[in-house]
Coordinates of C-alpha atoms in Angstrom, one line a residue:
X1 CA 29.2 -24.7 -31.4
X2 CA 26.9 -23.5 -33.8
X3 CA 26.6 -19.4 -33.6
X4 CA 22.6 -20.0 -34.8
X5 CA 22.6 -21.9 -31.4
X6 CA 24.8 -20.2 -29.2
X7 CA 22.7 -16.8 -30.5
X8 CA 19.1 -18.5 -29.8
X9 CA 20.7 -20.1 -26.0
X10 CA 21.1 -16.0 -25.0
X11 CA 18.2 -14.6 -26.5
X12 CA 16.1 -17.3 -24.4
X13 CA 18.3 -16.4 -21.5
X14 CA 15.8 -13.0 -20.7
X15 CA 12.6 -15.4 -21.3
X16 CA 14.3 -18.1 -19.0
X17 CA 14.6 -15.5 -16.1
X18 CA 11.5 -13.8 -16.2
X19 CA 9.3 -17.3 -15.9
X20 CA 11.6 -17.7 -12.7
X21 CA 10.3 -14.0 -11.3
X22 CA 6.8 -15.5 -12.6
X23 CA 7.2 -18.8 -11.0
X24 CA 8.4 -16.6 -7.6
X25 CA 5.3 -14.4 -8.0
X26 CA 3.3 -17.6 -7.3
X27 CA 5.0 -18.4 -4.8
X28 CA 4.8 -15.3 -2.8
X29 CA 0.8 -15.7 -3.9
X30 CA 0.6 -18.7 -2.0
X31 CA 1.7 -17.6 0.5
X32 CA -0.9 -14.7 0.6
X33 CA -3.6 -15.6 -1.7
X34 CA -5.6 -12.0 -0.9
X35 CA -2.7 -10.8 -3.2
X36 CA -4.2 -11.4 -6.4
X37 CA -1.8 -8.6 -8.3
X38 CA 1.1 -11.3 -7.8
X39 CA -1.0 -14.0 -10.0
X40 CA -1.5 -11.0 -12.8
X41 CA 2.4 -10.2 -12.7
X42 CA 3.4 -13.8 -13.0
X43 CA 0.8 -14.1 -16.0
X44 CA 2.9 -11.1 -17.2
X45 CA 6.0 -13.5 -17.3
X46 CA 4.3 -16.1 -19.0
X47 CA 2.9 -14.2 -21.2
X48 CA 6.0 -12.5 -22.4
X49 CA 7.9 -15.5 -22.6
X50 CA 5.5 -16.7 -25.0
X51 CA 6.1 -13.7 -27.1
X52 CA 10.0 -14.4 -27.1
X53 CA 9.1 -18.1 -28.3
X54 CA 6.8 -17.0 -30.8
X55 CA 9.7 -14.8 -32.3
X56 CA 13.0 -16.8 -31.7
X57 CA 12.2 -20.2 -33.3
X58 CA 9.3 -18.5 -35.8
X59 CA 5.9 -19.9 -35.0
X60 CA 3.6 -19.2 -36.1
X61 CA 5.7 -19.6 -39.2
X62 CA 5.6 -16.7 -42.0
X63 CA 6.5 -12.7 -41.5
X64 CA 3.2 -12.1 -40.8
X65 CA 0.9 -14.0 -38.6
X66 CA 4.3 -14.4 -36.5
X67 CA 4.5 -10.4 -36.1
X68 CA 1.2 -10.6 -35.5
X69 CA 1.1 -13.5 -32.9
X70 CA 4.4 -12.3 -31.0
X71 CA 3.5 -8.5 -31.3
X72 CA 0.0 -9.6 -29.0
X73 CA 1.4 -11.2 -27.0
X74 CA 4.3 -9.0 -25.9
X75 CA 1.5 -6.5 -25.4
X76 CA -0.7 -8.4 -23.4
X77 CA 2.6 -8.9 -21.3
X78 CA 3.1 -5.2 -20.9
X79 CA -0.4 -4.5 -20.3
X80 CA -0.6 -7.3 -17.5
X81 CA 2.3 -5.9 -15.7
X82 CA 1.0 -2.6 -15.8
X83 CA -2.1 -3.8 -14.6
X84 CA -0.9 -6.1 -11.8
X85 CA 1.5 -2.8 -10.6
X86 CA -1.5 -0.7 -10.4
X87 CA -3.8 -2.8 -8.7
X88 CA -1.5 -3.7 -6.0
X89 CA -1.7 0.2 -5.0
X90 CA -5.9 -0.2 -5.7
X91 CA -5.5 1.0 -9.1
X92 CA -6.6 0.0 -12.3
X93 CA -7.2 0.2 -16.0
X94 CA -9.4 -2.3 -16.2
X95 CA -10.2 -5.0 -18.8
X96 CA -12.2 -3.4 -21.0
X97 CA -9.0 -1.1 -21.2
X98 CA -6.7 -3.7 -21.5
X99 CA -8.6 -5.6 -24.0
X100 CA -8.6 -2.3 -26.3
X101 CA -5.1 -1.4 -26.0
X102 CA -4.0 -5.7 -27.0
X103 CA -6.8 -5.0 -29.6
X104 CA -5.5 -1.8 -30.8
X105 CA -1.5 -3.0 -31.1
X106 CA -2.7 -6.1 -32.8
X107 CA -4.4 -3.8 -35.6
X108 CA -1.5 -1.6 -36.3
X109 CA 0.5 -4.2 -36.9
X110 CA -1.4 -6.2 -38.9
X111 CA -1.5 -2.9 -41.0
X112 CA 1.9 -2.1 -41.3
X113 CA 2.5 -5.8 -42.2
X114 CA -0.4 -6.5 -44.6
X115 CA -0.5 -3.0 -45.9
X116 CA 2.4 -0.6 -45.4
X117 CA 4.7 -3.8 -44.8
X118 CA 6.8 -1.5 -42.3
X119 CA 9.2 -2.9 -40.0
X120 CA 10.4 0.1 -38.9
X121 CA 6.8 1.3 -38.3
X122 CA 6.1 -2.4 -35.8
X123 CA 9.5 -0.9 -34.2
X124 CA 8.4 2.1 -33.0
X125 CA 4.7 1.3 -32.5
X126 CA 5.8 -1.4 -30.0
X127 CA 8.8 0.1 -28.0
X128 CA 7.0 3.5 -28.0
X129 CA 4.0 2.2 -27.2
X130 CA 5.1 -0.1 -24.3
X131 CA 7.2 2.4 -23.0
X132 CA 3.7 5.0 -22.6
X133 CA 2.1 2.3 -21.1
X134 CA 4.4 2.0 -18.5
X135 CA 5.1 5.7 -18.3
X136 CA 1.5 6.3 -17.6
X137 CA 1.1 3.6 -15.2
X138 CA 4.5 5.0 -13.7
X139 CA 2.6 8.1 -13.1
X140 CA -0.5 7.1 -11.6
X141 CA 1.3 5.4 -8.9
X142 CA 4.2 8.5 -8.3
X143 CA 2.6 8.0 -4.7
X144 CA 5.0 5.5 -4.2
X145 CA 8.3 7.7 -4.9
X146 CA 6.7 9.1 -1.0
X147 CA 6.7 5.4 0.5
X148 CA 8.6 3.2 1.9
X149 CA 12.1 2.3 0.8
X150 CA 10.8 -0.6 -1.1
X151 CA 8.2 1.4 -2.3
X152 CA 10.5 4.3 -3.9
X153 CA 12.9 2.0 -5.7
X154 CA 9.6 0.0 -7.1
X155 CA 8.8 3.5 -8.4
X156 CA 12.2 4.5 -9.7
X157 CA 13.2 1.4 -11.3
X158 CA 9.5 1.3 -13.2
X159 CA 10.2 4.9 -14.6
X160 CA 13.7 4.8 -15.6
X161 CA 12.3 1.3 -17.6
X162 CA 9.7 3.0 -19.0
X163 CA 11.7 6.1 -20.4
X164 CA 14.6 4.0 -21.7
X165 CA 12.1 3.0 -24.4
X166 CA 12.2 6.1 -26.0
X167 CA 16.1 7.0 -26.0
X168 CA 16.6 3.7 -26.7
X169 CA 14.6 3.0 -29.7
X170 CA 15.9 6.5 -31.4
X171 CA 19.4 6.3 -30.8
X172 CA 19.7 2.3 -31.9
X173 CA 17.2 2.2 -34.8
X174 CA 17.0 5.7 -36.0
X175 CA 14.8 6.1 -38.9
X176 CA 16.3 3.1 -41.1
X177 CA 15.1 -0.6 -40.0
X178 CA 17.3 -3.8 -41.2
X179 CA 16.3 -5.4 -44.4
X180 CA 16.1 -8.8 -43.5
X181 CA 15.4 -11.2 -40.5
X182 CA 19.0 -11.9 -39.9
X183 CA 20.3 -8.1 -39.9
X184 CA 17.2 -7.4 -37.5
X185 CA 18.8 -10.1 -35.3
X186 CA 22.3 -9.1 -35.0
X187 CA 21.2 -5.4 -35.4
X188 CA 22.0 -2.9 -32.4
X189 CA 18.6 -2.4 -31.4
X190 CA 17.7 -6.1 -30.8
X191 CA 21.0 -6.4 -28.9
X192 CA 20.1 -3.2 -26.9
X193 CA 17.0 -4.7 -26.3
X194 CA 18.0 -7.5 -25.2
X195 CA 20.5 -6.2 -22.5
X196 CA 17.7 -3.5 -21.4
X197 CA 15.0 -6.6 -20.8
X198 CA 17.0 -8.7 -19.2
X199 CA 19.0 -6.2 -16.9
X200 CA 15.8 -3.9 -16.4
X201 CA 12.9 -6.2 -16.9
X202 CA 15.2 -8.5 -13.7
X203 CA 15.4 -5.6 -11.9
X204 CA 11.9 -4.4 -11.9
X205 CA 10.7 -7.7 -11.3
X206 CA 12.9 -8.2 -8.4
X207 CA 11.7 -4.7 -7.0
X208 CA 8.1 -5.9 -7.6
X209 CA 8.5 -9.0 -5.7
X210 CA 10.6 -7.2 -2.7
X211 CA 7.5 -4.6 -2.7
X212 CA 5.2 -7.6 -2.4
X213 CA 7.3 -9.5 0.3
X214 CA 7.5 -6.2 2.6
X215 CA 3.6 -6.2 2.0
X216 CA 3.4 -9.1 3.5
X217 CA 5.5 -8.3 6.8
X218 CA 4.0 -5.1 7.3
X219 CA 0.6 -7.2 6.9
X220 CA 2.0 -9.8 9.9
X221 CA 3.0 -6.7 12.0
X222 CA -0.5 -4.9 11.7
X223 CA -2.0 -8.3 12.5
X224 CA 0.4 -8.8 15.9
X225 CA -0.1 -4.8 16.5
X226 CA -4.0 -4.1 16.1
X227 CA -7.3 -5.2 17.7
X228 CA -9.1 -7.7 16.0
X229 CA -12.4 -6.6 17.3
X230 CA -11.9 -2.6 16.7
X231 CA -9.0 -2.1 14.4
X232 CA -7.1 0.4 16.2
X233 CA -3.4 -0.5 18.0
X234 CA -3.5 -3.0 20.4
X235 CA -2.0 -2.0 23.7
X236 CA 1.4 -4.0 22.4
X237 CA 1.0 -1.7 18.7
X238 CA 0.0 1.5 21.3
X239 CA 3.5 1.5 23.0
X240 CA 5.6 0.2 20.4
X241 CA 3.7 3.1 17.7
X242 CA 4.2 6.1 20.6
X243 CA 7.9 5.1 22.1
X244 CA 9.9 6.9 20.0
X245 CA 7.5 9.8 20.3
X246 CA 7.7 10.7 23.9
X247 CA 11.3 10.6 23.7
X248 CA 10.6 13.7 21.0
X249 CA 8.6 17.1 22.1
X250 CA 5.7 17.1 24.3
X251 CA 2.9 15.2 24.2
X252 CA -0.1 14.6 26.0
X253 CA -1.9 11.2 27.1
X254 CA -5.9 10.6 27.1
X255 CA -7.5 7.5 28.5
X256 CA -10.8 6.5 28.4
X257 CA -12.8 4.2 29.9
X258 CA -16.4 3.1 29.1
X259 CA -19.0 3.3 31.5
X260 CA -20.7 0.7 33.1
X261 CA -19.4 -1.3 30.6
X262 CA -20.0 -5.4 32.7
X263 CA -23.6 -3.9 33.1
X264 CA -24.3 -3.1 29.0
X265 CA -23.1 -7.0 28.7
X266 CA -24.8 -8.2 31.3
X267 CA -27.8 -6.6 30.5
X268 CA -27.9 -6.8 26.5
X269 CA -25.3 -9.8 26.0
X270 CA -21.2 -9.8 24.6
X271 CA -22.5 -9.5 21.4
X272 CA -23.8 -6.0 22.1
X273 CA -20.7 -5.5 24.2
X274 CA -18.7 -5.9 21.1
X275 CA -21.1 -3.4 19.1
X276 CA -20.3 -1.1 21.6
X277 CA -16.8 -1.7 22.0
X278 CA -16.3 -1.4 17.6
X279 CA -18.7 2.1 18.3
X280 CA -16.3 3.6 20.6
X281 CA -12.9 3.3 19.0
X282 CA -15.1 4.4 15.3
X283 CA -15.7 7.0 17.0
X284 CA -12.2 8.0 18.4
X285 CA -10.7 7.6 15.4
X286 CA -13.1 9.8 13.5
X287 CA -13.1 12.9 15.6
X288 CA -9.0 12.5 16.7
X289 CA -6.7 14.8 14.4
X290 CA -4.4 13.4 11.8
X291 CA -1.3 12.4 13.6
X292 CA -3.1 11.0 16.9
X293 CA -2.7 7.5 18.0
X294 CA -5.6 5.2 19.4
X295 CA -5.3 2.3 21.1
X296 CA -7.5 0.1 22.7
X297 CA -5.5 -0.9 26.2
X298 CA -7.7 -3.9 27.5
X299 CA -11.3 -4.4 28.0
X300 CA -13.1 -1.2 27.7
X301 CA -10.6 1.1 27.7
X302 CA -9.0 2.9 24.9
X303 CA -6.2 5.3 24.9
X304 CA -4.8 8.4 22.6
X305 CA -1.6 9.8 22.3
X306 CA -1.9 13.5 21.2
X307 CA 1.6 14.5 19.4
X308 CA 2.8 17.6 20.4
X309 CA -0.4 19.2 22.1
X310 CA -0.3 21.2 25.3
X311 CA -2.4 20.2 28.4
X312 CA -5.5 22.9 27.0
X313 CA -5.4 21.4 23.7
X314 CA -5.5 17.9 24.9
X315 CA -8.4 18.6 27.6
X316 CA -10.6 20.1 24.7
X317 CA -9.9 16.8 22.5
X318 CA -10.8 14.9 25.5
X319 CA -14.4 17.0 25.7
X320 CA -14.8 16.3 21.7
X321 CA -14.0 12.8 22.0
X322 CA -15.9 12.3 25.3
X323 CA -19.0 14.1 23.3
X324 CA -18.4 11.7 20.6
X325 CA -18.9 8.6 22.3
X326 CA -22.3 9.7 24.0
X327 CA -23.8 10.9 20.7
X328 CA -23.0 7.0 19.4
X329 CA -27.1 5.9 18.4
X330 CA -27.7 2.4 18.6
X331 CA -30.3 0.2 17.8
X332 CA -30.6 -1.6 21.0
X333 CA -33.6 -0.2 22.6
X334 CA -32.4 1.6 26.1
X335 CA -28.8 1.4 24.7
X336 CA -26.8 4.7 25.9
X337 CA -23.3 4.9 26.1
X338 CA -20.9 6.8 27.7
X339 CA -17.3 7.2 28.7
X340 CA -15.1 8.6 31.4
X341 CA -11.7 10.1 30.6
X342 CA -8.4 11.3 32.0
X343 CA -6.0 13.8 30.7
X344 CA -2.4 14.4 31.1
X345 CA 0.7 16.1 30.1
X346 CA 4.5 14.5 29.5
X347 CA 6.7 16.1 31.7
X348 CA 10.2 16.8 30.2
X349 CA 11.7 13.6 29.2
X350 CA 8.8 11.3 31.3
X351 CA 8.4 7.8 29.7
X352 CA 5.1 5.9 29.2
X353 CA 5.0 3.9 32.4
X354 CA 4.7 7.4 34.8
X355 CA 2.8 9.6 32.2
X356 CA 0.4 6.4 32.3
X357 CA 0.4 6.3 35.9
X358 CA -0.4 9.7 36.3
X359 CA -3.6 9.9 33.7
X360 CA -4.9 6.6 35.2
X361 CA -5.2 8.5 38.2
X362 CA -7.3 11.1 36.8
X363 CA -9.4 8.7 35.0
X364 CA -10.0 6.9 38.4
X365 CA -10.6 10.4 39.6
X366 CA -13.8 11.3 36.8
X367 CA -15.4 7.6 37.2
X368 CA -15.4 8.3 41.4
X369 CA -16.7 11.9 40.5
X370 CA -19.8 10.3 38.6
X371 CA -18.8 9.0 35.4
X372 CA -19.6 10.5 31.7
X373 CA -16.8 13.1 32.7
X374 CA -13.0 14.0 32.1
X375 CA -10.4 14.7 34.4
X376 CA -7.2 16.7 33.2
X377 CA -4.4 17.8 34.8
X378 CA -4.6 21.0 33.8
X379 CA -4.1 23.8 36.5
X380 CA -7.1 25.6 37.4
X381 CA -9.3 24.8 34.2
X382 CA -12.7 24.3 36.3
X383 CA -11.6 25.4 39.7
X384 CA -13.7 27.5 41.8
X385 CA -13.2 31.4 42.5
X386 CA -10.2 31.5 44.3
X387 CA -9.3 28.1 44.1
X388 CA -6.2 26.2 42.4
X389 CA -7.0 22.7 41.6
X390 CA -4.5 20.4 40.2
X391 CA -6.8 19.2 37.6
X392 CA -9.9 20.4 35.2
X393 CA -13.5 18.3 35.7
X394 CA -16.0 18.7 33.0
X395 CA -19.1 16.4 32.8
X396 CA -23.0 16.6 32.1

């Protein structure tokens, strides 16, 4: 076989497998369409693919406008994966950005091929270039090296292709460029290149597209774990979030339970009821402290796992939350809300089902007492002179 051919067949081979990670990243797309980054990432495929076509068989023909044409394009490839990594972490450059930077590329070589006429220049102006790009975008998301698994090896892999740019270009090029199209082609560099797109380019792309397939299972499990109405843990999320935790330290239990709550429907419809419902659990999850878990148990009842916290602690976070609820404002003329709660401590090694069991009682406890109240186990906490009560009351 012709080497021409044979030469051509592998340098496509790179292009052939990055419009199969472009083709995937629609896929996955479809399969969430909210996930608009994926559609940016495959157009990054496409669009570097066309750059490799541009350059292998020469069109546009001539040094120039194919330098030119390829060069802009491999840059609007590297700018579109940059983007479409960034914005699936809410970042962004932004168009007007990327615009400048495909603008910006395209100038400088038009320069050093109209002007100058310096390969070597185009060389480092590209791989230097792309490689900052990346390196910057590598760095605005070094969140991820914190993540998940997935999320640490997207990070890692992105970094490590960014700085091989810069060792790579150096050590293969130097400061001499080949003289002519076929030296350039059988050159080091362009082999090294080669290997270092297909082998990193691959794996990043197959990092990108694990990333975005964990995204969507950790999507499906907050869908099957959290409340549709409030957005906090279901009751299934609740236990399944705070099992391993009560196998690990002490930890105390708050339930809560909204007053009246069939009345408030009855009296101002569901609708309302739902307002009120959503008003509630904003308000847990706005006065609880980072680490707490709130979960919404049934109906109008909501419960909060406090990590670590004693029974004092937890019975003072039952009086903020408890204040919290009854300063909610509503529109709804003659609309007050408020909520009853119970308090209790794990015992050593005591699973859910009894450390439930024992706060339900004291939240039955505050709603006998009269409501808009919470009920702790704490010894003595509101007990009169003299007297040793197995649990605190506090109400208005």
């Amino acid at each position: 076989m012709d080497s021409a051919i044979v030469r051509t067949t592998l340098q496509l081979v790179p292009t052939g497998i990055l419009l199969i990670f472009g083709i995937s990243f629609v896929g996955a797309w479809l399969m969430d369409r909210k996930r608009d980054y994926l559609l940016v990432l495959a157009g990054a495929c496409v669009l570097f693919a066309l750059g490799a076509t541009s350059q292998t068989f020469g069109w546009p023909p001539g040094t120039g406008p194919n330098a030119i044409v390829s060069g802009a394009l491999y840059t609007a490839a590297v700018v579109a994966a940059a983007e479409g990594l960034l914005r699936r972490s809410h970042k962004q450059f932004g168009l007007d950005v990327d615009a400048a930077i495909v603008a910006v590329f395209t100038v400088l070589l038009a320069y050093y091929v109209y002007v100058e006429r310096s390969l070597l220049a185009r060389v480092y102006i590209q791989n230097f270039g792309y490689g900052l790009i990346l390196l910057v975008t590598a760095l605005r998301l070094s969140a991820l090296a914190r993540g998940r698994i997935v999320d640490r090896i997207l990070f890692w892999v992105l970094l490590v292709f960014a700085v091989q740019f810069f060792p790579r270009t150096l050590l293969t090029i130097g400061f001499s460029a080949p003289t002519n199209r076929a030296a350039f082609a059988n050159s080091m560099f362009w082999q090294t290149l080669r290997l270092s797109l297909a082998v990193l380019g691959a794996g990043l792309a197959m990092a990108i597209l694990a990333a975005a397939v964990a995204d969507v299972i950790d999507d499906l499990q907050q869908e099957r774990e959290r409340d549709h109405l409030t957005g906090v843990f279901n009751r299934r999320g609740f236990e399944d979030r705070i099992a391993r935790q009560l196998r690990k330290g002490r930890h105390s239990l708050v339930v809560c339970d909204i007053d009246k709550f069939k009345a408030i429907n009855d009296a101002h419809g569901h609708d309302i009821g739902d307002m009120v419902l959503q008003a509630v659990a904003r308000a847990l999850n706005q006065s609880v402290r980072k680490g707490d878990v709130v979960g919404r148990l049934g109906g109008e009842e909501f419960a909060v796992l406090l990590p670590h916290t004693d029974a004092g602690e937890a019975y003072e976070c039952a009086e903020r939350l408890r204040a919290a609820i009854a300063d909610c404002a509503f529109e709804q003329p003659g609309l007050a809300v408020t909520a009853s709660f119970g308090v209790a401590t794990q015992t050593t090694g005591e699973a859910w089902a009894p450390l439930f069991k024992r706060v339900d009682a004291r939240l039955y406890e505050a709603k006998r007492s009269g409501r808009n109240r919470t009920v702790s186990d704490q010894p003595g906490a509101s007990a009169k002179a003299g007297e040793a009560m197995p649990y605190a009351v506090s109400g208005r």
